[in-house]
Short mmCIF file of C-alpha atoms and ligand atoms in Angstrom, two decimals:
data_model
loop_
_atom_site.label_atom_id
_atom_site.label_comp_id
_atom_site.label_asym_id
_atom_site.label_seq_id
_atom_site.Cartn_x
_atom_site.Cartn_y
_atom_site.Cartn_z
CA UNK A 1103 -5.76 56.62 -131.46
CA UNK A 1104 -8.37 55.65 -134.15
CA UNK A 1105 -8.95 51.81 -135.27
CA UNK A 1106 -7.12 50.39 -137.15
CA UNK A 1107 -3.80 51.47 -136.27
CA UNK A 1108 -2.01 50.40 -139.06
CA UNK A 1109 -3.36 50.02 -142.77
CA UNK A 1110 -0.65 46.88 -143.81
CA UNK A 1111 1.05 44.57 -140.66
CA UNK A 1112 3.85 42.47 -142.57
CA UNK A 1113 4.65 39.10 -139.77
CA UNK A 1114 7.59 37.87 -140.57
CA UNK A 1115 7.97 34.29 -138.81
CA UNK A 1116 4.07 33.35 -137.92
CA UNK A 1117 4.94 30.72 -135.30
CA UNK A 1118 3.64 31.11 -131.37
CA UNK A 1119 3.93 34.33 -131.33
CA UNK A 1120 3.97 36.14 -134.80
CA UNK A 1121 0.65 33.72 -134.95
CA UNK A 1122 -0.58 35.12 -132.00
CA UNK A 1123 0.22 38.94 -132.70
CA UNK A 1124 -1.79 38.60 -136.22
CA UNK A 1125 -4.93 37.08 -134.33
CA UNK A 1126 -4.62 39.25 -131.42
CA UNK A 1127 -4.32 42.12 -134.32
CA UNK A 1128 -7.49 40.68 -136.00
CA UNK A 1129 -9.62 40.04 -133.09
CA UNK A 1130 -8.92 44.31 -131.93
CA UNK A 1131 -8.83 45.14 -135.64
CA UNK A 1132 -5.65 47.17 -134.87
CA UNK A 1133 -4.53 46.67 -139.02
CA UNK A 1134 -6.40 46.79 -142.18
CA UNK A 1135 -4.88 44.35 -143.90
CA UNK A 1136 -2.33 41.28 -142.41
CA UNK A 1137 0.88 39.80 -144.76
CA UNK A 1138 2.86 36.48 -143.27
CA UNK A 1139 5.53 34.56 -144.66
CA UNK A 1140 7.52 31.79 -142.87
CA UNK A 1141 10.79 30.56 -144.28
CA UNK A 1142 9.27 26.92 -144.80
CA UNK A 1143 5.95 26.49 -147.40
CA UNK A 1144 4.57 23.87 -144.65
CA UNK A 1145 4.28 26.86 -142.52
CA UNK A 1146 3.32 29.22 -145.36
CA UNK A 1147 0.58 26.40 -146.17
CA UNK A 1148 -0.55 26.04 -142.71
CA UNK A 1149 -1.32 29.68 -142.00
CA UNK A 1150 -3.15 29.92 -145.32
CA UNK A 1151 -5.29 27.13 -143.76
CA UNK A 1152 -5.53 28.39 -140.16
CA UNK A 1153 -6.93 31.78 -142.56
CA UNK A 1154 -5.09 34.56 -140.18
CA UNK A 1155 -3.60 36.15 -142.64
CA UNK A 1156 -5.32 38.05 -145.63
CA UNK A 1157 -1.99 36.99 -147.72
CA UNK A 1158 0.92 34.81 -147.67
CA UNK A 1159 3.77 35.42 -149.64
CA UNK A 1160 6.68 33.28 -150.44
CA UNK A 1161 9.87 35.85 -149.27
CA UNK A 1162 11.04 38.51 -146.34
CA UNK A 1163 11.11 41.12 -149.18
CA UNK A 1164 7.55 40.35 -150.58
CA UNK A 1165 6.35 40.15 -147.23
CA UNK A 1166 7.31 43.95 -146.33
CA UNK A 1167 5.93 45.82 -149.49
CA UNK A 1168 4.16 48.74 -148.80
CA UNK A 1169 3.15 47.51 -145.01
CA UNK A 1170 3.12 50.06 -142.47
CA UNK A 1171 4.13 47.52 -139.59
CA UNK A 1172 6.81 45.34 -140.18
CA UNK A 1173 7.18 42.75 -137.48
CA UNK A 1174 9.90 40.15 -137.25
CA UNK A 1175 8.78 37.06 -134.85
CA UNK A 1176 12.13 34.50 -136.30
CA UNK A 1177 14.52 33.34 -133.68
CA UNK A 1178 16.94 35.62 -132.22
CA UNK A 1179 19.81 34.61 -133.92
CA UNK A 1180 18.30 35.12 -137.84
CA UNK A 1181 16.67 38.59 -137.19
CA UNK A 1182 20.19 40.42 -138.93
CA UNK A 1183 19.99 38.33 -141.76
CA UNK A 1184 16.20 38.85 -141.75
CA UNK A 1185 16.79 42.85 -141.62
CA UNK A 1186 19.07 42.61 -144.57
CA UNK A 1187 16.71 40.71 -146.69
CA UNK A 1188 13.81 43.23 -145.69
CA UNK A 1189 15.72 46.44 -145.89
CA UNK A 1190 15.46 46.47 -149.83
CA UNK A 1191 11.41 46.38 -149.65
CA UNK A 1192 10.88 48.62 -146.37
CA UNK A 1193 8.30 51.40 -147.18
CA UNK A 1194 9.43 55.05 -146.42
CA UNK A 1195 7.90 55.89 -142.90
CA UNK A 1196 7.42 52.29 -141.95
CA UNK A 1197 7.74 50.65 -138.55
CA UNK A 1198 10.05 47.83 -138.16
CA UNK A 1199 9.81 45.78 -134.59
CA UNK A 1200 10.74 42.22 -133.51
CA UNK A 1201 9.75 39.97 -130.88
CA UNK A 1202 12.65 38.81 -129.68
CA UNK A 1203 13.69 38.15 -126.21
CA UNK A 1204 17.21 39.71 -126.22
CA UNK A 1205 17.42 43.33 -127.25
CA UNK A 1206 21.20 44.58 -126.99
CA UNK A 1207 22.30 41.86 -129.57
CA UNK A 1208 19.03 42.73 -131.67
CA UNK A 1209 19.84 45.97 -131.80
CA UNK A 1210 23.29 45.73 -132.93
CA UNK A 1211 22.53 43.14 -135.27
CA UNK A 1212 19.19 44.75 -137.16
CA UNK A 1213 20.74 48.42 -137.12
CA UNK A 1214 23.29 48.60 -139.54
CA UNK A 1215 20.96 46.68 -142.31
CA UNK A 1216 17.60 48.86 -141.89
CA UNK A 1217 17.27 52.64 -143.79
CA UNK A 1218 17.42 55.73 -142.35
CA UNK A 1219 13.40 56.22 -143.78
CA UNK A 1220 12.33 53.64 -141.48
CA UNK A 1221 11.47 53.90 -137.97
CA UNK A 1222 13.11 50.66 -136.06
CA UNK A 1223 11.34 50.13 -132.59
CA UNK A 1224 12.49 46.98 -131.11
CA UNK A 1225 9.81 45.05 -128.66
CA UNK A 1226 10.00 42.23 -126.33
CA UNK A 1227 6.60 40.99 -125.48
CA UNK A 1228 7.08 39.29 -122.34
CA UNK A 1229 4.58 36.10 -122.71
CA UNK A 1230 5.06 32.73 -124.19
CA UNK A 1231 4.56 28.92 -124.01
CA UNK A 1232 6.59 26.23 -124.27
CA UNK A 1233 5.15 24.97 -127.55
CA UNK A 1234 5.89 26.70 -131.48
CA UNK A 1235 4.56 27.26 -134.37
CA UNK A 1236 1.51 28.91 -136.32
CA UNK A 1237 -0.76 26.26 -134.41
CA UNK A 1238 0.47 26.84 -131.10
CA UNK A 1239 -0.83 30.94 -131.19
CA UNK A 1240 -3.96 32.37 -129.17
CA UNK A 1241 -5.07 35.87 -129.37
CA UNK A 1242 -4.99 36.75 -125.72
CA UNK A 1243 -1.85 35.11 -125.06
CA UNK A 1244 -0.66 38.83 -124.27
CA UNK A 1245 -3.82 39.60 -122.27
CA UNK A 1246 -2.06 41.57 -119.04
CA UNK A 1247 1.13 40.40 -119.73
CA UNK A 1248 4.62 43.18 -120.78
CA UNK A 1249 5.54 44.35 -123.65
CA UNK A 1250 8.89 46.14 -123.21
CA UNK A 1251 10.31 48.30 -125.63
CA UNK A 1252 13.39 49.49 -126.45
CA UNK A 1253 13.74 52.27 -129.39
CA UNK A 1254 17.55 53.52 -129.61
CA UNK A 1255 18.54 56.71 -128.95
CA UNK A 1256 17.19 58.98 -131.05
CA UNK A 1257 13.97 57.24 -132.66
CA UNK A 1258 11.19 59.31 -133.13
CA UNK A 1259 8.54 59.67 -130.46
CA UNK A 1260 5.57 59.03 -132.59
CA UNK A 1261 6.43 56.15 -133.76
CA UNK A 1262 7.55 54.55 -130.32
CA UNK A 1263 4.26 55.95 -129.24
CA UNK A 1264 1.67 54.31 -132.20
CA UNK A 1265 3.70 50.79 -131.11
CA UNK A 1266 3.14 51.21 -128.16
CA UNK A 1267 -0.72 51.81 -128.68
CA UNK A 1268 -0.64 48.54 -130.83
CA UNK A 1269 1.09 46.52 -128.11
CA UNK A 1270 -1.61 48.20 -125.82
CA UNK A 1271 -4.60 47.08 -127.93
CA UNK A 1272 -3.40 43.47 -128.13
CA UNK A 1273 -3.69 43.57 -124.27
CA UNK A 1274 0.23 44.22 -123.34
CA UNK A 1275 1.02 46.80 -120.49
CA UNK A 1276 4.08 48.65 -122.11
CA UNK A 1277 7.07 49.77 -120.52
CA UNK A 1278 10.51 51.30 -122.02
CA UNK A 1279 13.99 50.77 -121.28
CA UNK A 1280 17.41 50.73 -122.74
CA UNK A 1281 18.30 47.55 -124.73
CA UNK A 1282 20.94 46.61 -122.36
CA UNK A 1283 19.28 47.19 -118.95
CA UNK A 1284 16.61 44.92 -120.74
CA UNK A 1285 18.69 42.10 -121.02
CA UNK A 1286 19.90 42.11 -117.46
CA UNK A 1287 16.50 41.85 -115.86
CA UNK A 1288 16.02 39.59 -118.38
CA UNK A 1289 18.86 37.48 -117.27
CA UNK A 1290 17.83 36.78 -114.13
CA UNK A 1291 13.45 36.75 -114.61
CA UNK A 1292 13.12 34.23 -116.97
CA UNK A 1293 16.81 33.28 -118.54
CA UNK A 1294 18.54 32.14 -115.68
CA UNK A 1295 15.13 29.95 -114.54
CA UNK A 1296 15.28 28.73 -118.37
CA UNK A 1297 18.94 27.70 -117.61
CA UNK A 1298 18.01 25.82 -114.10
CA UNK A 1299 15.01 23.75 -115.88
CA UNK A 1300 17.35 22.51 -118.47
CA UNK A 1301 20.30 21.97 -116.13
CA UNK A 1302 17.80 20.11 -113.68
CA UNK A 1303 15.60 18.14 -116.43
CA UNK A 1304 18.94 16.56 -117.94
CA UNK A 1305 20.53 15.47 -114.25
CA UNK A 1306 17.41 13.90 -112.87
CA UNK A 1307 17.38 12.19 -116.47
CA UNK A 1308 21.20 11.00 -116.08
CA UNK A 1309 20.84 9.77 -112.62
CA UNK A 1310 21.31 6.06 -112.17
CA UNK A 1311 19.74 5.45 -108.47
CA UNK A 1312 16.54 7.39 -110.07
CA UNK A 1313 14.66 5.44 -112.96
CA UNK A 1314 13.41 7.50 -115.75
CA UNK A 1315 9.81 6.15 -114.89
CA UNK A 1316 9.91 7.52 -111.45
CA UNK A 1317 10.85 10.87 -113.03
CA UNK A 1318 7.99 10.72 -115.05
CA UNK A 1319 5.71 8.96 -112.24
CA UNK A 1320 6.74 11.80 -109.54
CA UNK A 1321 6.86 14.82 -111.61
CA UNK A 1322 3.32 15.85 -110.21
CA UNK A 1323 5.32 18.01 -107.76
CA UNK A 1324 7.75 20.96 -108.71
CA UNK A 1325 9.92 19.05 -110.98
CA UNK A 1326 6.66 19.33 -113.05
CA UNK A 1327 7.28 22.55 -114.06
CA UNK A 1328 10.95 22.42 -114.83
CA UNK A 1329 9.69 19.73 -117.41
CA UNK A 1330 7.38 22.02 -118.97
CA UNK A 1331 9.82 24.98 -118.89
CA UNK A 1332 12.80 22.68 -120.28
CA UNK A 1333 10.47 21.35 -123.41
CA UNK A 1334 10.83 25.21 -124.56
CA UNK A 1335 11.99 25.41 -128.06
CA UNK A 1336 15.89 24.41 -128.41
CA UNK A 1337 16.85 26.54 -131.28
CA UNK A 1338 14.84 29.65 -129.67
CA UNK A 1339 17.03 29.02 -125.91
CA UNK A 1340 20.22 28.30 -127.50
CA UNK A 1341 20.26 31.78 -129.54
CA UNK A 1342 18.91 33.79 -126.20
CA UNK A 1343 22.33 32.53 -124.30
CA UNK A 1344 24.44 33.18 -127.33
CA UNK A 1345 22.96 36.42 -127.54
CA UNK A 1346 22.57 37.52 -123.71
CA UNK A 1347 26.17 36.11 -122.44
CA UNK A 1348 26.91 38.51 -120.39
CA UNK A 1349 23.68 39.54 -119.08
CA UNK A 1350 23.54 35.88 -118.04
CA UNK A 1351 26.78 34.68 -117.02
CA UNK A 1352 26.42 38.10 -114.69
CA UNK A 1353 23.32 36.52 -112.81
CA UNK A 1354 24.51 32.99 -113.08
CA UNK A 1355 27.64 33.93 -111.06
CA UNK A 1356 25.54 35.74 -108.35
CA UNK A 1357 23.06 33.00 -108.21
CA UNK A 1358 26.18 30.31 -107.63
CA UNK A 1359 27.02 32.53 -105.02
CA UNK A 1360 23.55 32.03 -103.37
CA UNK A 1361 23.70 28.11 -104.35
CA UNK A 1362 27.09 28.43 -102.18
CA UNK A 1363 25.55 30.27 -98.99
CA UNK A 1364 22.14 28.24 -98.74
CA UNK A 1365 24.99 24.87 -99.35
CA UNK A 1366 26.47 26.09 -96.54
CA UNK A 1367 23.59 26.46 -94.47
CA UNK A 1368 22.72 23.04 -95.21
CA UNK A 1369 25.77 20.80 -94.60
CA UNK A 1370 25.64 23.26 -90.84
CA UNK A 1371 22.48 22.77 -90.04
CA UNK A 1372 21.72 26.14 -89.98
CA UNK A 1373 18.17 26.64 -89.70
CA UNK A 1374 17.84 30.16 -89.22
CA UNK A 1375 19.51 31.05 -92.07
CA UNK A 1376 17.41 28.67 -94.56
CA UNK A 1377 14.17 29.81 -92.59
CA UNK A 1378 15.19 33.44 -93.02
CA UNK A 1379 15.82 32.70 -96.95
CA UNK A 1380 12.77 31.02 -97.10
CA UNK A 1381 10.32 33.58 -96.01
CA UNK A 1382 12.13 35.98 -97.80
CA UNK A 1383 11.32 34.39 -101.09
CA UNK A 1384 7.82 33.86 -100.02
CA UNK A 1385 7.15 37.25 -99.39
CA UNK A 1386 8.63 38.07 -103.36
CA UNK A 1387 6.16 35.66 -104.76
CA UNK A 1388 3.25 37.46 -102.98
CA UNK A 1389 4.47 40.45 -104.66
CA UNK A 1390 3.90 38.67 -107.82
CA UNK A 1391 0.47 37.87 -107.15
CA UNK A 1392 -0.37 41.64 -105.73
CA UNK A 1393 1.15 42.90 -108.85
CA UNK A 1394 -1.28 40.94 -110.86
CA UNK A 1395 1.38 39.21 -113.02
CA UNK A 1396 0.60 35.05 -111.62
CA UNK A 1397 -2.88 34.11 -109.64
CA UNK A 1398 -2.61 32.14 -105.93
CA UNK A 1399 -4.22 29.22 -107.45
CA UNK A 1400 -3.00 25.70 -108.17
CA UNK A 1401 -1.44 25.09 -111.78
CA UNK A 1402 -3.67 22.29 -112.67
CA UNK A 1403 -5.62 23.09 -115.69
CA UNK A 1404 -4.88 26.40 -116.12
CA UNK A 1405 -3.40 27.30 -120.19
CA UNK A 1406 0.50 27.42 -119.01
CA UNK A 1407 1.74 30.68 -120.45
CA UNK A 1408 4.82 32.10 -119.08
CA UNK A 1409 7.21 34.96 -119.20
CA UNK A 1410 10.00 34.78 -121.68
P1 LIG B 947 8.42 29.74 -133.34
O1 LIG B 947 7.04 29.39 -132.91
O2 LIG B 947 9.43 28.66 -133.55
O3 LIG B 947 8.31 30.58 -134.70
C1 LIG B 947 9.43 31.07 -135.36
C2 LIG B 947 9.03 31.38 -136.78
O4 LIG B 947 10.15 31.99 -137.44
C3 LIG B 947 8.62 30.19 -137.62
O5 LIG B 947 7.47 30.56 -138.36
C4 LIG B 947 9.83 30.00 -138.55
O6 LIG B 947 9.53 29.52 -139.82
C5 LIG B 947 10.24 31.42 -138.74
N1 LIG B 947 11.59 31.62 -139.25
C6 LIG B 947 12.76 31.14 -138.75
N2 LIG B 947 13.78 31.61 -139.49
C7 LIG B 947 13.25 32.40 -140.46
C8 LIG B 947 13.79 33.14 -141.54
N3 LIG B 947 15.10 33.20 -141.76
N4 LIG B 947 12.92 33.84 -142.32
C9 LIG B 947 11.60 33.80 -142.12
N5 LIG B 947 11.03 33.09 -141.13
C10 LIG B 947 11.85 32.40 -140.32
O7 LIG B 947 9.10 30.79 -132.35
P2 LIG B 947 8.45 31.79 -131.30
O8 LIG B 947 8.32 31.10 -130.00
O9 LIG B 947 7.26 32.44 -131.91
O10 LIG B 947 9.66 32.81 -131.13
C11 LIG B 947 9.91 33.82 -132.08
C12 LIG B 947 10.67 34.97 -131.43
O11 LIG B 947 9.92 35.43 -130.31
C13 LIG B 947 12.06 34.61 -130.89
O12 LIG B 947 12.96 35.65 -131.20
C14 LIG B 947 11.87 34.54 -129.38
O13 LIG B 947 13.05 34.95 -128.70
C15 LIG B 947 10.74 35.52 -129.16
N6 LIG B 947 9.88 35.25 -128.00
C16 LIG B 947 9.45 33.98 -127.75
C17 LIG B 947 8.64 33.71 -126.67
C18 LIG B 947 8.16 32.30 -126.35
O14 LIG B 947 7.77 32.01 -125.22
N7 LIG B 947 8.17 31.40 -127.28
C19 LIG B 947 8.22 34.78 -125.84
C20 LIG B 947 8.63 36.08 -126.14
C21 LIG B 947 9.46 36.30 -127.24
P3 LIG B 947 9.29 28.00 -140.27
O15 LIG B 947 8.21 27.45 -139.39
O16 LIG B 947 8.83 28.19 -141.68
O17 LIG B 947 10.60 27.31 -140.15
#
């Protein structure tokens, strides 16, 4: 496909990565022409300043006129609302995506509002940090990483195709799959780990035998990374479990079950059995590295971008 993609891309919700699709977008001139607007004027103001956009309005509606790729980056929770508001100033033949990292509830929640002119091809690109906003967006923060995509039933192959050549150009691998099969590997790749960072953040921080300094002082080894992980944005994490509750509570149950068995294995002083475990999950992060998705070397320094 010919550059640029897209004449108009309308980002609705510019934070980490709305902010990061527009410069991505920019830097591969994939659009003509790139509309923002945030709910709040300080972010309105700030992305005027950071000068990603060629125009900020002030509403969802405004936002959408006459763009030819409608993208909604807002928390998962808000993008029905956010459909409703748009749907009045959707161009005919327009493509409206999201961002967000839960599909089945997306889907059922942005369906209903959006017309039958407009082609709706939810997205999940599957890269993130744990900080927000306009300020916190790079352009090759989807360098490599997945961009999953999951049209309904139905939605015209053209259109899934020129998203998928967008997502492409920004430097996403993209793969399809239905919106609830989505949310299951979902569940258990980077939900369920968001769940255990929280869970294991807020115990060592309630424990009275271990100070809160010696947290802090010790958290050079893997509790390091739970940190990181569990300083994720709360309003973000609290809508993916509200809206993936039975994707997760699904994996959450099997992974108790595991919890149970290596338990077990521990109060017998079965070695075998943890040894066995232990390789086994050895050998799955060397897949990880083969498939080109983490690198072998140490964490320090590196920018810390993660799946979400
Ligand atoms: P973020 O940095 O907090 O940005 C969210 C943006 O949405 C902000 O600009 C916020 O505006 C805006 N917003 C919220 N409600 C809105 C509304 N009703 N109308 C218009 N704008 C609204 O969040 P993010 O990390 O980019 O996440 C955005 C989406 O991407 C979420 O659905 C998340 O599930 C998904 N996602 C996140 C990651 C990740 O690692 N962070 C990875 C993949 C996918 P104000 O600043 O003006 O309040």
């Amino acid at each position: 496909m010919t550059k640029p993609l897209f004449d108009t891309l309308a980002i609705i919700g510019p934070g980490l990565i709305g902010s990061s699709i527009m410069r991505a977008a920019r830097a591969q001139d994939a659009v003509r022409t790139i509309v923002a607007t945030s709910r709040s004027p300080e972010t309105r103001k700030r992305v005027l300043e950071l000068g990603i956009a060629d125009r900020v309005v002030e509403t969802n509606e405004q936002a959408v006129e006459g763009a030819d790729l409608v993208i909604v980056c807002v928390p998962v929770g808000v993008c029905g609302a956010v459909a409703k508001e748009i749907a009045p100033g959707l161009k005919a033949g327009a493509i409206v995506s999201d961002v967000g990292s839960v599909k089945g509830a997306i889907v059922r929640d942005m369906s209903p509002h959006l017309p039958k002119t407009v082609h709706f091809v939810p997205a999940h690109p599957v890269a993130g940090t744990e900080h927000s906003g306009p300020d916190a967006g790079f352009s090759e923060l989807f360098d490599n990483r997945w961009c999953i995509l999951t049209p309904p039933e139905g939605t015209d192959p053209q259109a899934i195709e020129k998203l998928a050549a967008f997502w492409r150009l920004l430097g996403a691998n993209v793969e399809r799959m239905a919106p609830d099969h989505h949310d299951l590997v979902l569940a258990i790749t980077s939900h369920l780990p968001h769940l255990i960072a929280y869970t294991i953040v807020g115990t060592a921080d309630e424990l009275q035998t271990v100070t809160r300094s010696e947290v802090l002082k010790f958290s050079a080894g893997g509790f390091r990374d739970f940190t990181r992980i569990a300083a994720s944005d709360p309003v973000m994490w609290r809508d993916i479990f509200l809206a993936n509750k039975d994707g997760v509570l699904e994996m959450l149950g099997r992974f108790n079950e595991d919890v149970a068995a290596l338990t077990k294995a521990i109060r017998k002083g079965d070695g075998e059995a943890l040894y066995e475990h232990f390789a086994r999950t050895r050998a799955i992060r060397r897949g990880i590295i083969e498939a080109g998705q983490d690198t072998a070397a140490a964490d320090f320094g590196r920018p810390h971008t993660h799946d979400d």
